[in-house]
Coordinates of C-alpha atoms in Angstrom, one line a residue:
M1 CA -32.2 63.7 126.3
T2 CA -29.2 64.2 124.5
K3 CA -25.9 63.5 126.9
E4 CA -22.8 66.0 126.6
I5 CA -20.0 64.1 125.7
I6 CA -16.3 65.6 125.7
M7 CA -14.4 66.2 122.5
Q8 CA -12.1 63.4 123.1
D9 CA -15.1 60.8 122.8
W10 CA -15.9 59.2 119.6
A11 CA -18.1 56.4 118.0
I12 CA -17.7 53.8 115.6
C13 CA -20.8 53.3 113.3
L14 CA -20.6 49.7 111.0
P15 CA -22.5 49.1 108.0
G16 CA -23.3 45.6 107.4
T17 CA -23.8 43.1 104.6
F18 CA -21.9 40.2 104.8
S19 CA -18.7 41.3 102.8
R20 CA -17.9 43.6 105.4
L21 CA -17.9 41.0 107.7
A22 CA -13.8 40.3 107.4
P23 CA -12.8 43.7 106.8
H24 CA -15.1 45.1 110.1
T25 CA -13.0 42.5 112.6
A26 CA -9.8 42.8 111.1
A27 CA -9.8 46.9 111.0
L28 CA -11.2 46.5 114.5
H29 CA -8.3 44.4 115.5
A30 CA -6.1 47.0 114.2
L31 CA -7.5 50.0 115.9
H32 CA -7.2 47.7 119.2
N33 CA -3.7 47.0 118.4
A34 CA -3.0 50.6 117.6
Y35 CA -4.5 51.6 121.2
K36 CA -2.5 48.9 122.7
K37 CA 0.8 49.9 121.3
G38 CA -0.2 53.8 122.1
D39 CA -0.5 54.7 118.6
L40 CA -4.4 55.6 119.1
A41 CA -5.1 58.2 121.5
S42 CA -8.3 56.6 122.7
E43 CA -10.6 53.9 122.2
P44 CA -13.9 54.2 120.9
S45 CA -16.4 55.2 123.5
Y46 CA -19.7 53.7 121.5
I47 CA -20.5 51.6 118.7
C48 CA -24.1 51.2 116.7
T49 CA -23.9 48.5 114.2
S50 CA -26.2 47.1 111.3
S51 CA -27.1 43.5 110.5
V52 CA -23.7 41.2 110.4
A53 CA -21.3 44.0 111.9
A54 CA -22.8 43.5 115.3
I55 CA -20.5 40.4 115.2
P56 CA -17.1 41.7 114.8
A57 CA -18.6 44.7 117.3
N58 CA -18.9 42.2 119.8
I59 CA -15.5 40.8 119.5
A60 CA -14.2 44.2 119.6
L61 CA -16.0 45.2 123.6
Q62 CA -13.8 42.1 124.5
R63 CA -10.4 44.4 123.9
S64 CA -8.5 40.7 123.3
E65 CA -6.1 40.2 121.1
E66 CA -6.4 36.1 121.3
K67 CA -10.3 36.6 120.7
F68 CA -9.4 38.6 117.7
I69 CA -7.1 36.4 116.2
D70 CA -9.2 33.4 117.1
T71 CA -12.3 35.2 115.4
E72 CA -9.9 35.5 112.1
R73 CA -8.8 32.5 112.0
M74 CA -12.2 30.9 112.2
L75 CA -13.8 33.6 109.4
I76 CA -11.0 31.9 107.2
N77 CA -12.0 28.9 107.7
L78 CA -16.2 29.6 108.1
K79 CA -18.2 27.2 106.6
K80 CA -21.9 28.1 105.2
R81 CA -23.8 25.5 107.8
Q82 CA -21.6 27.1 110.7
F83 CA -23.6 30.1 109.8
V84 CA -26.9 29.6 108.2
S85 CA -28.7 26.0 108.0
L86 CA -32.5 25.1 106.4
H87 CA -35.5 25.9 107.9
P88 CA -36.5 22.5 110.0
Q89 CA -40.1 22.4 108.4
L90 CA -38.5 22.5 105.0
K91 CA -36.1 19.6 105.9
K92 CA -38.8 17.7 107.4
N93 CA -41.3 18.2 104.3
A94 CA -38.4 17.8 101.7
A95 CA -37.9 14.2 103.4
V96 CA -41.6 13.3 103.6
D97 CA -41.6 14.2 100.0
F98 CA -38.4 12.1 98.8
L99 CA -40.0 9.0 100.3
S100 CA -43.3 9.6 98.6
M101 CA -41.3 10.3 95.6
S102 CA -39.2 6.9 95.9
G103 CA -42.8 5.5 96.1
L104 CA -43.4 6.7 93.0
L105 CA -40.5 5.8 91.4
A106 CA -40.8 2.0 92.9
S107 CA -44.1 1.9 91.4
A108 CA -43.2 3.7 87.9
Y109 CA -40.5 1.2 87.6
M110 CA -43.2 -1.7 88.8
A111 CA -45.4 -0.7 85.9
G112 CA -42.6 -1.0 83.4
K113 CA -41.9 -3.9 84.4
L114 CA -45.9 -5.3 83.9
S115 CA -46.0 -3.5 80.4
E116 CA -43.0 -6.0 79.2
K117 CA -45.4 -9.4 80.0
N118 CA -48.8 -6.8 79.4
L119 CA -48.6 -3.6 77.4
T120 CA -52.1 -2.3 78.0
L121 CA -51.9 -3.0 81.7
G122 CA -48.5 -1.4 82.0
R123 CA -50.0 1.7 80.0
I124 CA -52.8 2.2 82.5
A125 CA -50.9 1.3 85.6
L126 CA -48.5 4.5 84.7
I127 CA -51.5 6.7 83.7
A128 CA -52.9 6.1 87.0
L129 CA -49.6 7.4 88.9
F130 CA -49.6 10.4 87.1
P131 CA -52.6 12.2 89.7
A132 CA -50.3 11.0 92.2
A133 CA -47.3 12.7 90.8
Y134 CA -48.9 15.9 90.1
K135 CA -50.5 16.0 93.7
L136 CA -46.9 15.6 95.0
S137 CA -45.4 18.3 92.7
E138 CA -48.2 20.6 93.9
K139 CA -47.3 19.4 97.6
A140 CA -43.5 20.3 97.2
I141 CA -44.2 23.9 96.0
K142 CA -46.6 24.4 98.5
D143 CA -44.2 23.0 101.0
I144 CA -41.8 25.2 100.0
F145 CA -43.9 28.7 99.7
N146 CA -45.7 28.0 103.2
A147 CA -42.8 27.6 105.2
P148 CA -41.7 30.0 107.5
S149 CA -38.6 31.0 106.0
F150 CA -35.7 29.3 103.8
L151 CA -33.1 29.9 106.4
V152 CA -32.5 29.7 110.2
Y153 CA -29.7 31.1 112.5
D154 CA -29.8 28.1 114.5
N155 CA -26.2 27.5 114.3
L156 CA -25.4 30.7 114.4
F157 CA -26.8 31.3 117.8
N158 CA -25.0 28.0 119.0
L159 CA -21.8 29.6 117.4
L160 CA -22.3 32.8 119.1
M161 CA -22.8 31.4 122.6
V162 CA -19.8 29.7 122.8
T163 CA -17.5 32.3 120.9
L164 CA -18.5 35.5 123.0
D165 CA -17.0 36.3 126.6
F166 CA -20.5 37.9 128.0
D167 CA -19.0 38.8 131.3
A168 CA -16.1 41.0 129.2
I169 CA -18.5 42.5 126.5
F170 CA -21.1 43.7 129.5
S171 CA -18.1 44.7 131.7
S172 CA -16.4 46.4 128.8
P173 CA -15.7 50.3 128.8
I174 CA -17.4 50.5 124.9
K175 CA -20.9 50.8 124.8
I176 CA -22.3 48.9 122.0
E177 CA -26.2 49.4 120.4
M178 CA -27.4 47.1 118.0
P179 CA -30.6 48.2 116.5
A180 CA -33.3 46.3 113.9
V181 CA -36.6 47.0 112.5
N182 CA -40.0 46.5 113.7
I183 CA -41.9 45.6 110.7
N184 CA -45.5 46.2 112.9
K185 CA -44.4 49.5 113.9
T186 CA -42.1 51.0 111.1
G187 CA -43.9 53.1 108.2
W188 CA -45.5 56.4 108.0
T189 CA -49.3 57.7 106.9
I190 CA -49.7 60.7 104.8
D191 CA -51.0 62.4 107.9
E192 CA -48.0 61.9 109.7
I193 CA -45.8 62.7 107.0
L194 CA -47.9 66.6 106.6
A195 CA -48.1 66.8 110.1
D196 CA -48.5 70.3 111.8
P197 CA -45.9 71.5 112.8
P198 CA -43.9 69.7 110.3
L199 CA -41.7 66.9 111.3
Y200 CA -38.6 68.7 109.9
L201 CA -38.5 71.3 112.2
H202 CA -38.2 69.6 115.6
G203 CA -37.2 65.6 114.3
W204 CA -39.0 62.7 114.3
K205 CA -38.8 59.2 115.9
N206 CA -39.3 56.4 113.7
Q207 CA -41.3 53.7 115.9
G208 CA -39.9 51.0 114.1
W209 CA -36.4 51.0 115.5
V210 CA -35.6 48.4 118.3
S211 CA -32.1 47.6 119.9
V212 CA -30.3 45.9 122.2
T213 CA -27.1 47.0 124.1
N214 CA -24.7 46.2 126.9
F215 CA -25.3 49.0 129.0
R216 CA -29.3 49.8 129.5
P217 CA -30.5 48.4 132.3
E218 CA -33.2 46.3 130.9
D219 CA -30.7 44.9 128.8
V220 CA -28.3 43.9 131.4
D221 CA -30.5 43.6 135.2
L222 CA -31.1 40.2 134.2
P223 CA -29.8 36.6 135.5
P224 CA -26.6 36.4 133.5
D225 CA -28.5 32.9 131.5
V226 CA -31.6 34.9 130.4
R227 CA -29.3 38.1 129.6
N228 CA -27.0 36.3 127.6
E229 CA -29.7 34.6 125.8
K230 CA -32.0 37.3 125.0
Y231 CA -28.8 39.3 124.2
I232 CA -27.6 37.0 121.3
N233 CA -31.4 36.5 120.1
K234 CA -31.7 40.0 119.8
L235 CA -28.6 40.5 117.9
I236 CA -29.4 38.0 115.5
N237 CA -33.1 39.4 115.0
G238 CA -30.7 42.2 113.5
L239 CA -29.4 40.0 110.7
R240 CA -32.8 38.6 109.6
V241 CA -32.2 39.2 105.9
Y242 CA -35.8 39.7 104.3
G243 CA -36.8 37.1 101.7
H244 CA -34.5 34.7 103.2
F245 CA -34.9 34.5 107.1
A246 CA -38.3 34.8 109.0
P247 CA -38.6 37.6 111.2
G248 CA -37.6 37.5 114.9
R249 CA -39.3 38.6 117.9
H250 CA -38.1 41.0 120.9
E251 CA -40.5 41.5 123.6
N252 CA -43.9 40.6 122.0
D253 CA -45.2 39.3 119.1
D254 CA -44.1 42.3 116.5
G255 CA -41.5 40.8 113.6
I256 CA -38.3 42.0 113.9
I257 CA -36.1 41.7 110.7
D258 CA -32.7 43.1 109.6
T259 CA -31.1 47.2 110.2
A260 CA -30.7 47.5 106.6
A261 CA -34.3 47.4 106.1
I262 CA -34.5 51.1 106.8
T263 CA -30.9 52.1 107.0
N264 CA -27.7 50.1 106.8
L265 CA -26.0 53.1 108.5
P266 CA -28.0 53.8 111.7
V267 CA -25.4 56.6 112.6
H268 CA -28.2 58.4 114.4
F269 CA -28.1 56.4 117.0
A270 CA -24.6 57.4 117.8
I271 CA -26.2 61.2 117.3
N272 CA -28.7 60.5 120.1
E273 CA -26.2 59.7 122.4
G274 CA -24.5 62.7 122.2
Y275 CA -21.4 61.8 119.8
T276 CA -20.2 64.7 117.3
N277 CA -17.0 62.8 116.6
V278 CA -18.0 59.7 114.2
V279 CA -16.1 57.2 112.2
I280 CA -17.9 54.8 109.5
L281 CA -16.4 52.0 108.2
H282 CA -17.7 51.9 104.7
Y283 CA -14.9 50.6 102.4
N284 CA -16.0 49.8 99.0
P285 CA -18.3 47.1 98.4
T286 CA -18.2 46.0 95.0
S287 CA -21.7 44.5 95.4
E288 CA -23.4 47.4 96.2
G289 CA -22.2 49.2 92.9
P290 CA -22.6 49.0 89.4
T291 CA -21.5 45.3 88.2
D292 CA -21.3 42.8 84.7
R293 CA -21.7 39.9 86.9
V294 CA -24.8 37.7 85.8
F295 CA -27.3 36.9 88.0
K296 CA -28.2 33.0 86.9
N297 CA -31.3 32.6 89.8
W298 CA -33.5 34.1 91.8
V299 CA -31.7 34.2 94.8
A300 CA -28.7 35.7 92.8
H301 CA -31.5 38.4 91.9
L302 CA -32.9 38.5 95.2
N303 CA -29.5 39.2 97.0
R304 CA -28.8 42.3 94.5
A305 CA -32.1 43.7 94.5
I306 CA -31.2 44.2 98.5
D307 CA -28.1 45.3 98.0
L308 CA -29.4 47.8 95.6
N309 CA -31.8 48.9 98.3
V310 CA -29.2 48.9 100.6
S311 CA -26.8 51.1 98.6
G312 CA -29.4 53.6 97.8
N313 CA -30.5 53.9 101.5
T314 CA -26.8 54.5 102.5
R315 CA -26.5 57.0 99.6
K316 CA -29.2 58.7 101.0
T317 CA -28.2 58.8 104.6
I318 CA -24.5 60.0 103.9
H319 CA -26.0 62.7 101.8
G320 CA -28.3 64.2 104.5
Y321 CA -25.6 65.0 107.1
L322 CA -23.3 65.9 105.0
R323 CA -25.9 68.6 103.5
I324 CA -27.1 69.3 107.2
N325 CA -23.1 69.9 107.9
N326 CA -22.8 72.4 105.2
D327 CA -26.2 73.9 105.5
L328 CA -25.2 74.7 109.1
A329 CA -21.7 76.2 108.4
E330 CA -23.5 78.7 105.8
L331 CA -26.3 79.3 108.3
D332 CA -22.9 80.5 110.7
K333 CA -21.7 82.6 107.8
Q334 CA -24.9 84.8 107.4
L335 CA -25.7 85.2 111.3
E336 CA -22.1 86.5 111.4
N337 CA -22.8 88.7 108.4
L338 CA -25.9 89.9 110.2
K339 CA -24.0 90.6 113.4
R340 CA -21.7 92.5 111.4
L341 CA -24.4 94.9 109.9
E342 CA -26.1 95.7 113.2
N343 CA -23.2 96.7 114.6
S344 CA -22.1 99.1 111.8
L345 CA -25.3 101.1 113.0
Y346 CA -25.2 104.2 114.5
G347 CA -27.8 106.6 115.7
P348 CA -31.9 106.1 115.7
T349 CA -32.4 106.9 111.9
A350 CA -35.3 105.7 109.9
N351 CA -33.2 103.7 107.8
Q352 CA -31.1 102.3 110.7
E353 CA -34.5 101.2 111.9
A354 CA -35.4 99.5 108.8
I355 CA -32.2 97.6 108.9
R356 CA -32.7 96.5 112.2
K357 CA -36.3 95.1 111.4
F358 CA -34.6 93.4 108.6
I359 CA -32.0 91.6 110.6
R360 CA -34.5 90.7 113.0
N361 CA -36.8 89.0 110.5
Q362 CA -34.0 87.1 109.0
E363 CA -33.5 85.7 112.3
E364 CA -36.7 84.6 112.9
S365 CA -36.4 83.0 109.2
Y366 CA -33.5 81.1 110.4
R367 CA -35.2 80.0 113.3
R368 CA -37.8 77.9 110.9
L369 CA -35.0 76.2 108.8
S370 CA -35.7 72.5 108.7
Y371 CA -31.8 72.0 109.7
I372 CA -31.8 74.7 112.6
N373 CA -31.9 72.1 115.7
K374 CA -29.5 70.0 114.0
K375 CA -25.5 69.9 114.9
R376 CA -22.5 69.6 112.8
I377 CA -21.1 66.2 113.0
N378 CA -17.6 65.3 112.8
F379 CA -16.8 62.1 110.2
I380 CA -14.6 60.1 109.0
F381 CA -15.7 57.7 106.3
A382 CA -13.3 54.8 106.2
R383 CA -12.7 53.6 102.3
S384 CA -10.8 50.8 100.5
E385 CA -9.7 48.9 97.6
P386 CA -12.9 47.2 96.6
L387 CA -13.9 44.4 98.8
P388 CA -14.6 41.0 97.5
D389 CA -18.4 40.2 96.6
A390 CA -19.0 37.6 99.2
H391 CA -22.5 36.9 100.4
F392 CA -23.7 34.4 103.2
S393 CA -24.9 31.9 100.8
D394 CA -21.9 32.1 98.3
F395 CA -18.5 32.9 99.7
T396 CA -14.8 31.1 100.0
Q397 CA -12.1 31.5 101.6
D398 CA -9.8 33.4 99.8
Q399 CA -12.7 35.9 99.8
M400 CA -12.4 36.1 103.6
I401 CA -8.4 36.1 103.6
E402 CA -8.7 39.2 101.2
G403 CA -11.2 41.2 103.5
I404 CA -9.5 40.6 106.3
N405 CA -5.8 42.0 104.7
I406 CA -8.3 45.1 103.3
G407 CA -9.9 45.5 107.2
W408 CA -6.3 45.6 108.7
K409 CA -4.8 48.0 106.2
V410 CA -8.0 50.7 106.6
G411 CA -7.9 50.1 110.3
C412 CA -4.2 51.4 110.2
E413 CA -4.8 54.0 108.2
L414 CA -7.5 55.5 109.9
V415 CA -5.2 56.2 113.4
P416 CA -3.6 59.5 112.5
E417 CA -7.3 60.4 111.2
I418 CA -8.6 59.4 114.2
N419 CA -6.1 61.1 116.4
K420 CA -6.7 64.6 114.6
M421 CA -10.4 64.4 114.8
I422 CA -10.2 63.9 118.5
A423 CA -7.6 66.0 119.6

């Protein structure tokens, strides 16, 4: 059931993708700093995140200047190995394949030596190695494609466990919700899409959404060690980019993957909590727009395809909410016009009765509009100069520094806009 939220309350929605990691951290730092100085009227009451945005959001929950500075310093010096690593099964298989290949090379060397003494025997020995070399190549390929994934987040888990102050997070006045996607439960059948009454009249719930929070009893009322470990595991599940990482698990064997598999802008979580004032830190990520970049390998192609999917879904989400806001404003005007028309009627003449009937029919028709049960949302979309094109598999220190500078500027510029929105 929707909760009533006073006008002064506001929420933040943080889209994901690695290029936003540093800007999010700095923008939230700037907002925290403005609130502490008295320039920002109030802190956000709620934050919903997509993917990697969960990390800076959890730093913000701790409401600590020192923690923000430490995190920004960590991002500037971040190494890829602190964030991701190869799947252990791939490492193990690679070691076995390397030893086997070394054995083959040694055998080939010996066959070459034999050729110096007896050319025929040497050639026979080399030919005998061909089937083994083929089988080894075949095994190496199978090892790659049969592994659960290329990468794992074990290092990130360890990093977050020592970085986050869980007592501060679970006692924070700022609520957080970190969605992820259940790949077993999401999706729609044609019967569901064409249900009667139509889904769009009364809204629908995608059964594929799961989330973890710092306020719901099922996430909080646990022994601290269990609570903290589950919290981090579920946070990381929302970062599991398909094509790179294996699905995680929440409470059963269903696979859980990155938030952006459905949308990189899960603003409906804030709306479902009752918020009508929402700030979206979108910036201007170059990776999601047209580019002249040349993609030289399949990993780069895959990352680009994911970015395009994220960009397309984000456009649909933003336009969807703006379209609802526009239509509701127009509906209010139409209802006001009908009210004026009805107030202008005097006496029970036939023409007046016909007009009254027309008005009632119009009102009934309006009640069947797809957006009639929606509410207008006050949005602030934070834009910026272009973000560096950084990926978790390919980023530099300069990109992280530039991202921090952009985010800080955005956060400072947002303060007067937020104050105006919540006044």
